[in-house]
Coordinates of C-alpha atoms and ligand atoms in Angstrom, one line a residue:
X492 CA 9.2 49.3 53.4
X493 CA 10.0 46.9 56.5
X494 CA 7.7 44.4 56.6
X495 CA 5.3 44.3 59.5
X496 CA 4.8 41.9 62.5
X497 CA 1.7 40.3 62.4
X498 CA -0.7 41.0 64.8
X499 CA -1.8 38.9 67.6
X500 CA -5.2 38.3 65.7
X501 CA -3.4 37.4 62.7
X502 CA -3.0 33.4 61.4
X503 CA 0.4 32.6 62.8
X504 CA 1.6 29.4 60.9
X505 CA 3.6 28.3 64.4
X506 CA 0.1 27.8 66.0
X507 CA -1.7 26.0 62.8
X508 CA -4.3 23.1 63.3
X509 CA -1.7 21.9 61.3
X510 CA -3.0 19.1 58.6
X511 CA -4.7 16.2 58.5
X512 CA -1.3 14.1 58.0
X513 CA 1.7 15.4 60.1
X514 CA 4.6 16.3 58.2
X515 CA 7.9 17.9 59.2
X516 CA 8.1 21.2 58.6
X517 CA 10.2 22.5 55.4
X518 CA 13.5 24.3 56.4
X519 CA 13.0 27.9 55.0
X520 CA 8.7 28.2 54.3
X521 CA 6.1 28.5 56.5
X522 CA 3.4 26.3 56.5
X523 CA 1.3 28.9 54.8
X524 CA 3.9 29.2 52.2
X525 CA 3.6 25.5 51.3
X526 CA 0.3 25.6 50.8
X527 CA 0.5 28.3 48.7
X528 CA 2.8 26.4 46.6
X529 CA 1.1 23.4 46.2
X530 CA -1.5 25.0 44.8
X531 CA 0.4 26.8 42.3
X532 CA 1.5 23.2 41.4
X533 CA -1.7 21.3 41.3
X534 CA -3.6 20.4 38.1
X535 CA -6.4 22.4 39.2
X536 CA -4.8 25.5 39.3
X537 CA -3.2 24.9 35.8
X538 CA -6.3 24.2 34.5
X539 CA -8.0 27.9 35.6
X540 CA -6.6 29.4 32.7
X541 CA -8.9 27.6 30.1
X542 CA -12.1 28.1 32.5
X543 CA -14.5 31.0 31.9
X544 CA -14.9 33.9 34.5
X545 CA -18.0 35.5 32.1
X546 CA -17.0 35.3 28.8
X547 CA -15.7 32.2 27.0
X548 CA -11.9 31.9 27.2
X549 CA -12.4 31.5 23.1
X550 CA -14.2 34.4 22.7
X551 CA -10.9 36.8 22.5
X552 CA -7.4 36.3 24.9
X553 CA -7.8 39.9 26.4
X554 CA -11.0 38.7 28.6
X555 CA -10.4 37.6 32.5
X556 CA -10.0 33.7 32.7
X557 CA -10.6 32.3 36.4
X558 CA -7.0 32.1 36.6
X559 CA -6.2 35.8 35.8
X560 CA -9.2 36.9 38.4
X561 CA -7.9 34.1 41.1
X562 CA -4.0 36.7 40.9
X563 CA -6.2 39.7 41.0
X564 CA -7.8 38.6 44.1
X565 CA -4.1 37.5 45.8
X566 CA -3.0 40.8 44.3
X567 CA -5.8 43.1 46.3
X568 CA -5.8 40.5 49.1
X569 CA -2.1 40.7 50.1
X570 CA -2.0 44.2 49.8
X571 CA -4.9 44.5 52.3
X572 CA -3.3 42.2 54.9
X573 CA 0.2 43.2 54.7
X574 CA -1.5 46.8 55.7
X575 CA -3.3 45.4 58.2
X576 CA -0.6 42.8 59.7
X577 CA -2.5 39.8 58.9
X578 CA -0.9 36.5 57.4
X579 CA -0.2 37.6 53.3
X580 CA 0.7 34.2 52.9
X581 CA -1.9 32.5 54.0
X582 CA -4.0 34.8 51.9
X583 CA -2.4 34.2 48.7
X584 CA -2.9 30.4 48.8
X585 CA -6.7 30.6 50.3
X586 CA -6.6 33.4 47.1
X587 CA -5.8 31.4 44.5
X588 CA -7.4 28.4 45.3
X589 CA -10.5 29.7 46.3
X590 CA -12.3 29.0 42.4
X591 CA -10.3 25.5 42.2
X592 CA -13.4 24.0 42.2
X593 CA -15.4 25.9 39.6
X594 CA -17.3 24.1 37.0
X595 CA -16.8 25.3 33.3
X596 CA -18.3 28.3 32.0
X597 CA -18.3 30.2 34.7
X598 CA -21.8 30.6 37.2
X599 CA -24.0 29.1 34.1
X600 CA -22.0 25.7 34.1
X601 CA -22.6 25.7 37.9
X602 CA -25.7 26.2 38.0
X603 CA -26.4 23.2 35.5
X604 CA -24.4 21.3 37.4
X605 CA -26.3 21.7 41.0
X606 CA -29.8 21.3 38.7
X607 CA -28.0 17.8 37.8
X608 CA -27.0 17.1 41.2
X609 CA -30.4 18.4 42.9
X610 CA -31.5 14.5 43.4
X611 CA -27.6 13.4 44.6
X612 CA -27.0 16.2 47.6
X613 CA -26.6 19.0 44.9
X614 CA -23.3 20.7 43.9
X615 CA -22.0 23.5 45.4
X616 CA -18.6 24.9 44.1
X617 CA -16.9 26.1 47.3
X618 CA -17.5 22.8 48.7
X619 CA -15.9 21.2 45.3
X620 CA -12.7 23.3 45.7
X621 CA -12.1 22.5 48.9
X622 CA -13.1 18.9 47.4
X623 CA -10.1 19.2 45.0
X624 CA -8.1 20.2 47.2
X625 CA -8.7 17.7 50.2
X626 CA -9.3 14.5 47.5
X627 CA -9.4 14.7 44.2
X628 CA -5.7 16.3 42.9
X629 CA -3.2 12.8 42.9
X630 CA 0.5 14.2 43.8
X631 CA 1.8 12.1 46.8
X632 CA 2.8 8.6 47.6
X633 CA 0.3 8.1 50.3
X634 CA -2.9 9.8 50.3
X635 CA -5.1 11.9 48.1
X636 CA -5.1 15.4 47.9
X637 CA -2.8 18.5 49.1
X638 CA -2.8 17.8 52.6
X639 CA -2.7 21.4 53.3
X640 CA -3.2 23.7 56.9
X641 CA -6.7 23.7 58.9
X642 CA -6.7 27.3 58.1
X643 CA -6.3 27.4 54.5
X644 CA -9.6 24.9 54.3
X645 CA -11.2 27.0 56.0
X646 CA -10.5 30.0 54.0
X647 CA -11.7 27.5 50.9
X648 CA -14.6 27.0 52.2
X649 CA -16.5 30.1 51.8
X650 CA -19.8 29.2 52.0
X651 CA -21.5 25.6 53.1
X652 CA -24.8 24.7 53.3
X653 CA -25.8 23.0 56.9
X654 CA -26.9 19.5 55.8
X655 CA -23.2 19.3 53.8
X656 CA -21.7 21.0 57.2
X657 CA -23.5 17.8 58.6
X658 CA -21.9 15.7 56.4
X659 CA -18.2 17.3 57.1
X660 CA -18.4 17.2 60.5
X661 CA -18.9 13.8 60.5
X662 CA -16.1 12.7 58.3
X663 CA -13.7 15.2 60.7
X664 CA -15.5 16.2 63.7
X665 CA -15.0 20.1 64.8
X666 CA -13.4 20.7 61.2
X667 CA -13.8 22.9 58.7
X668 CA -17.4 22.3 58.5
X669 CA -18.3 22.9 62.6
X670 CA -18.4 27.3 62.0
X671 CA -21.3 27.0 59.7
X672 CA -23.1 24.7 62.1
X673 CA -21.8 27.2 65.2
X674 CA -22.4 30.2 63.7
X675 CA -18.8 31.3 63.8
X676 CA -16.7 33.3 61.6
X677 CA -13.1 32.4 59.9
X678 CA -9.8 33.7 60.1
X679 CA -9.4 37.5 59.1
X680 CA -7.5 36.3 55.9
X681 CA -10.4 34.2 55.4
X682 CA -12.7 36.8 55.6
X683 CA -10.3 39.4 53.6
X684 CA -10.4 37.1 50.4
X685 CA -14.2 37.4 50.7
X686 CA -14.2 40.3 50.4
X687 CA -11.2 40.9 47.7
X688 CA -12.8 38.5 45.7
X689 CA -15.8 40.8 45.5
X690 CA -13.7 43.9 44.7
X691 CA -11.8 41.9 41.8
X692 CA -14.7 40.7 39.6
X693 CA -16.6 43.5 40.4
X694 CA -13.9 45.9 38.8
X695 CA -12.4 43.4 36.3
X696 CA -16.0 43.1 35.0
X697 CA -16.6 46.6 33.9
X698 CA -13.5 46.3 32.2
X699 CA -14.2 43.4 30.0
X700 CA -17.9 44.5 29.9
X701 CA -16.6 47.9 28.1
X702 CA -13.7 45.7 25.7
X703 CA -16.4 43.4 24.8
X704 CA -18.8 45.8 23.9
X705 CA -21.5 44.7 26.1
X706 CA -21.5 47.7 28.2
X707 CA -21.1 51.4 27.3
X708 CA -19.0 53.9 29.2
X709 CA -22.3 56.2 29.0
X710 CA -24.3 53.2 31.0
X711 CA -21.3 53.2 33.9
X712 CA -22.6 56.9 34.1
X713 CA -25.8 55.2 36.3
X714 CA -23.3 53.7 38.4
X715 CA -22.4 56.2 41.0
X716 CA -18.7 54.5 42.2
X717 CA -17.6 54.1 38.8
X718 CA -18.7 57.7 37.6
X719 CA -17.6 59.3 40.8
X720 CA -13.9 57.9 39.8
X721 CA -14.5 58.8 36.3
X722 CA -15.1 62.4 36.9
X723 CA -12.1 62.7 39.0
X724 CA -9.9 61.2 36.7
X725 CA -11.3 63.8 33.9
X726 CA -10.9 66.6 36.3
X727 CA -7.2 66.0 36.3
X728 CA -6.6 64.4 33.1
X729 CA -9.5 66.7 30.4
X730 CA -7.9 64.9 27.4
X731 CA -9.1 61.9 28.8
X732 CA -12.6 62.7 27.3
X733 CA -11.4 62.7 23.6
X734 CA -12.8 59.5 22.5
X735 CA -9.2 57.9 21.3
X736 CA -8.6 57.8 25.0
X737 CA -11.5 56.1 25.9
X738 CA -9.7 52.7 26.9
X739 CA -7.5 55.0 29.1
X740 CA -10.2 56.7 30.7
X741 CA -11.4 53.5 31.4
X742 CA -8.3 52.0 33.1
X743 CA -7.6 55.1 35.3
X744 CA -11.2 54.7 36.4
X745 CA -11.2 51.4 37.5
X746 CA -7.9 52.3 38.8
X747 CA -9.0 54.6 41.3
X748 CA -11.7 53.4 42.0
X749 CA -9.8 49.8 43.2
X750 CA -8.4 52.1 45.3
X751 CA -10.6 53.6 47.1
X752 CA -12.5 50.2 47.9
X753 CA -8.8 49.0 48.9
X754 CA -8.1 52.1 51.4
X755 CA -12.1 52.0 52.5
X756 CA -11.7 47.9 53.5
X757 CA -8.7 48.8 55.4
X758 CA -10.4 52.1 57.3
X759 CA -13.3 50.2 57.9
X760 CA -11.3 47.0 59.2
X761 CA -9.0 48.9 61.3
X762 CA -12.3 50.6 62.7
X763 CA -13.7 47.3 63.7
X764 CA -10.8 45.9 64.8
X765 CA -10.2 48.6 67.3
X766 CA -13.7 48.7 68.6
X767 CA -13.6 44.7 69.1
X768 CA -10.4 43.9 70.0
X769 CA -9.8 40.8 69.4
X770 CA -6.8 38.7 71.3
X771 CA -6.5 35.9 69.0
X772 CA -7.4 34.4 66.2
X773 CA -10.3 32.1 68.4
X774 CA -11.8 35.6 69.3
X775 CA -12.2 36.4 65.8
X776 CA -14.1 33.5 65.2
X777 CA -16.5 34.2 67.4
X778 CA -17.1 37.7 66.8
X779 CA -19.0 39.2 63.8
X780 CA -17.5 39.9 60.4
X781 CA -14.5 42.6 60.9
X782 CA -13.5 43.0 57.2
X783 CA -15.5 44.9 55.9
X784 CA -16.2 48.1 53.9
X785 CA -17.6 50.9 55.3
X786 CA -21.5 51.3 55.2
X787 CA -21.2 54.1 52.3
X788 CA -18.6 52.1 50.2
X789 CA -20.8 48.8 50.5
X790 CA -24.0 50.7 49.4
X791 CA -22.4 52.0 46.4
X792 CA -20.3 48.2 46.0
X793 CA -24.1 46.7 46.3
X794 CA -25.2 49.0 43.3
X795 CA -22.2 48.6 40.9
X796 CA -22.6 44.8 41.7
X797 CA -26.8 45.5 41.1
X798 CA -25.8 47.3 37.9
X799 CA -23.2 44.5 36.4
X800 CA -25.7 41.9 37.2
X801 CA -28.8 43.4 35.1
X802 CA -26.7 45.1 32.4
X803 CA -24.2 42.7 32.0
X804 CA -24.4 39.0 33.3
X805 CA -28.6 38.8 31.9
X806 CA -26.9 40.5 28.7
X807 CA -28.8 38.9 25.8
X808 CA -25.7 38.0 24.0
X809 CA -24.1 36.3 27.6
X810 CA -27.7 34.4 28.1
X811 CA -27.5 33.0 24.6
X812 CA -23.8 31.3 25.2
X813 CA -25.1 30.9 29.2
X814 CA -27.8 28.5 27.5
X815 CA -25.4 26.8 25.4
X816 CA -23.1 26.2 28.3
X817 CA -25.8 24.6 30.1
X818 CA -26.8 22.5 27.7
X819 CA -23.6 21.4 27.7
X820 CA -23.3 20.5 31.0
X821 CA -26.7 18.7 31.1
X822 CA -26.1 16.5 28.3
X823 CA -22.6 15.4 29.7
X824 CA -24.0 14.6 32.9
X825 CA -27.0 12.3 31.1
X826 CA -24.3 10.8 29.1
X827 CA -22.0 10.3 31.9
X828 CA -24.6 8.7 34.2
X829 CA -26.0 6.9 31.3
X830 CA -22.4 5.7 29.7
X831 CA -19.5 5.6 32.5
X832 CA -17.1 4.5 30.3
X833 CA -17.4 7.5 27.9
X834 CA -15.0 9.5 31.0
X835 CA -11.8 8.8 31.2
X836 CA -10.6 5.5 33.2
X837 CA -9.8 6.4 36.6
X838 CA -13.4 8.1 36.5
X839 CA -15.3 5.2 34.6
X840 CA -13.7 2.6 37.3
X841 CA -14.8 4.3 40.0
X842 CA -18.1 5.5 39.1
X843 CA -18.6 2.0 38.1
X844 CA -17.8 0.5 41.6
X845 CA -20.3 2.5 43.9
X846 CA -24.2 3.0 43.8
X847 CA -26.1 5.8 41.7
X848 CA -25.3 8.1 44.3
X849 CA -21.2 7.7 44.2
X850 CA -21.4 7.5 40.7
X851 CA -23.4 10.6 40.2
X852 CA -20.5 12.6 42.5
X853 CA -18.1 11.3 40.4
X854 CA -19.2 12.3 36.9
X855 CA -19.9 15.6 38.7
X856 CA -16.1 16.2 39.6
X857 CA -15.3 14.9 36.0
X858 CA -17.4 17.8 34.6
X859 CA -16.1 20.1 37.2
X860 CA -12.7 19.6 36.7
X861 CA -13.3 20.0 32.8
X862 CA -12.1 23.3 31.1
X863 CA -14.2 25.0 28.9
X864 CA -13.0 24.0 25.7
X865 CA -12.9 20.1 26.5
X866 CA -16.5 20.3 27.6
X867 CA -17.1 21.7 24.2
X868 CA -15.1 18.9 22.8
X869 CA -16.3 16.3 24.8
X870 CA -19.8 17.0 24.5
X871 CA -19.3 17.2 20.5
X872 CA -17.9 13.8 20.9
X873 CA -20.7 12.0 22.6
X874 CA -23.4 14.0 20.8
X875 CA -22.2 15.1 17.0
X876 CA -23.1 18.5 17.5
X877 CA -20.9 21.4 18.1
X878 CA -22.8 23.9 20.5
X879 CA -19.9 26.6 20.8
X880 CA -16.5 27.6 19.8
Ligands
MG480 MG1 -13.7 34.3 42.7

């Protein structure tokens, strides 16, 4: 298949905000492209693999990592926007940076790590990739960071809260922190990773639920999207039902169901997009959210995501290693604050050089940047006792 122009609403790299240090542009990529690639180069991104989406990285190698899900979401997300003419590249690198920032262990590991941060500003993960990506990776000569496009950065940044908008906008006035103080929207591509992110963990999550034996395939029966799927896949495939095709039935479920939210988002979209015409990418920004689902798909999305989040992530058996986890986490950060020369030497010098509150942000993107298993190892280090693994 040819591959299509982009629309006039589309992120064209030839009218970026460009970065925040000039630099000439590469003979034969775009500057979507490089951004893309840097991030596939950064220490971050290597270090996705060894962080936990729900279950432990440890726990068996079959089980989504935050690496695997960040290629799932640049998977959906380029098919969606090659469809609808939107920027593919700049979706793949907003894609798989987008959980650069994620603490170990998955939400649990976060959500210590904000309860640590609650008297220092809090910590908030979308903020902490864009954080790694603007700051703290250490690849050229003369400044920090990947120095990468206005719009990627915004694509990052997902969500922001207003008082750390506050503090953006004052550190680069009209950035990437001005939409959440003006109510505005970002790019399409922006928006489309959203949204793909949602359809990725959603799906991959019954299917590590159902490998790990955490959910059953007669629970998914309650959820309406998965069962519709299900059904049809039995209708045209009845030896799907003998219980040695179980994993089968499972994948061609999933499968079909992907793509119906797939060909649903890009109905929907197109639907908006036609009703709202927008001329540019500015006009986007200032309208409301155009990729979307339709209002059926994101009813039965909303109870799949309902289902996953009672059945699965409060599972007994996920709460008991989600306590763990935290634990973890805490314990590090008392260490860390208590002991900054426990972390390693770049951290211990410069948490060592600034008050409470720079020192308490830079134990925080020590134990952010950690992967699961050196948490784990760290915090049997400093404490004697081995909590997981
Ligand atoms: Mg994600």
């Amino acid at each position: 298949m040819e591959l299509p122009l982009l629309a006039p609403y589309a992120c064209d790299p030839a009218f970026s905000r460009g970065r925040q240090y000039p630099e000439i542009a590469a003979p034969t990529r775009t500057e979507y492209q490089r951004d893309r690639d840097r991030i596939v180069h950064s220490t971050a991104f290597r270090r996705l693999v060894y962080k936990t989406q729900v279950f432990l990285n440890h726990e068996g190698d079959l089980f989504r990592t935050r690496l695997t899900h960040s290629l799932e979401v640049a998977q959906l997300g380029r098919s969606i926007a090659r469809t609808l003419c939107i920027n593919e590249d700049l979706v793949e690198a907003i894609s798989l940076a987008h959980d650069l920032g994620h603490t170990p262990f998955g939400h649990a590991g976060q959500d210590a790590l904000n309860e640590c941060m609650k008297p220092f500003g809090g910590f908030e993960h979308n903020l902490q990739s864009l954080r790694v990506v603007d700051r703290l990776e250490e690849r050229y000569p003369a400044y920090d960071g990947l120095n990468l496009s206005f719009e990627t950065r915004e694509g990052i940044l997902k969500h922001c809260s207003p008082a750390n908008a506050q503090l953006l906008e004052m550190s680069e006035p009209q950035g990437v922190g001005a939409r959440f103080l003006q109510k505005m929207r970002p790019s399409l591509e922006a928006q489309l990773c959203n949204l793909a992110d949602e359809i990725a963990y959603n799906a991959h999550d019954v299917d590590d639920g159902v490998r790990s034996g955490l959910l059953s395939m007669a629970q998914l029966e309650e959820v309406a999207l998965f069962d519709r799927y299900r059904a049809e896949a039995l209708k045209e495939h009845p030896q799907l039902a003998s219980p040695s095709m179980q994993r089968r039935c499972l994948h061609e479920s999933i499968r079909r169901m992907l793509s119906a939210q797939v060909y649903d988002v890009i109905a929907a979209t197109r639907l908006a997009l036609d009703e709202c015409q927008p001329a540019d990418v500015q006009a986007v920004r200032r309208m409301p959210v155009l990729v979307q689902f339709s209002a059926f798909m994101r009813e039965q999305s909303l109870e799949l995501k309902r289902f996953l989040f009672r059945a699965l992530y409060r599972h007994p058996q996920v709460m008991e290693t989600t306590g763990n986890a935290k634990r973890i986490v805490r314990e590090l950060f008392a260490i860390y604050v208590e002991r900054p020369a426990e972390m390693k030497p770049a951290y211990a010098e410069k948490a060592q050089l600034g008050d409470a509150q720079a020192g308490a942000v830079i134990v925080a993107d020590y134990i952010a940047g950690m992967t699961d298993r050196f948490a784990i190892r760290e915090h049997e280090r400093l404490s004697g006792q081995r909590l997981m693994g």
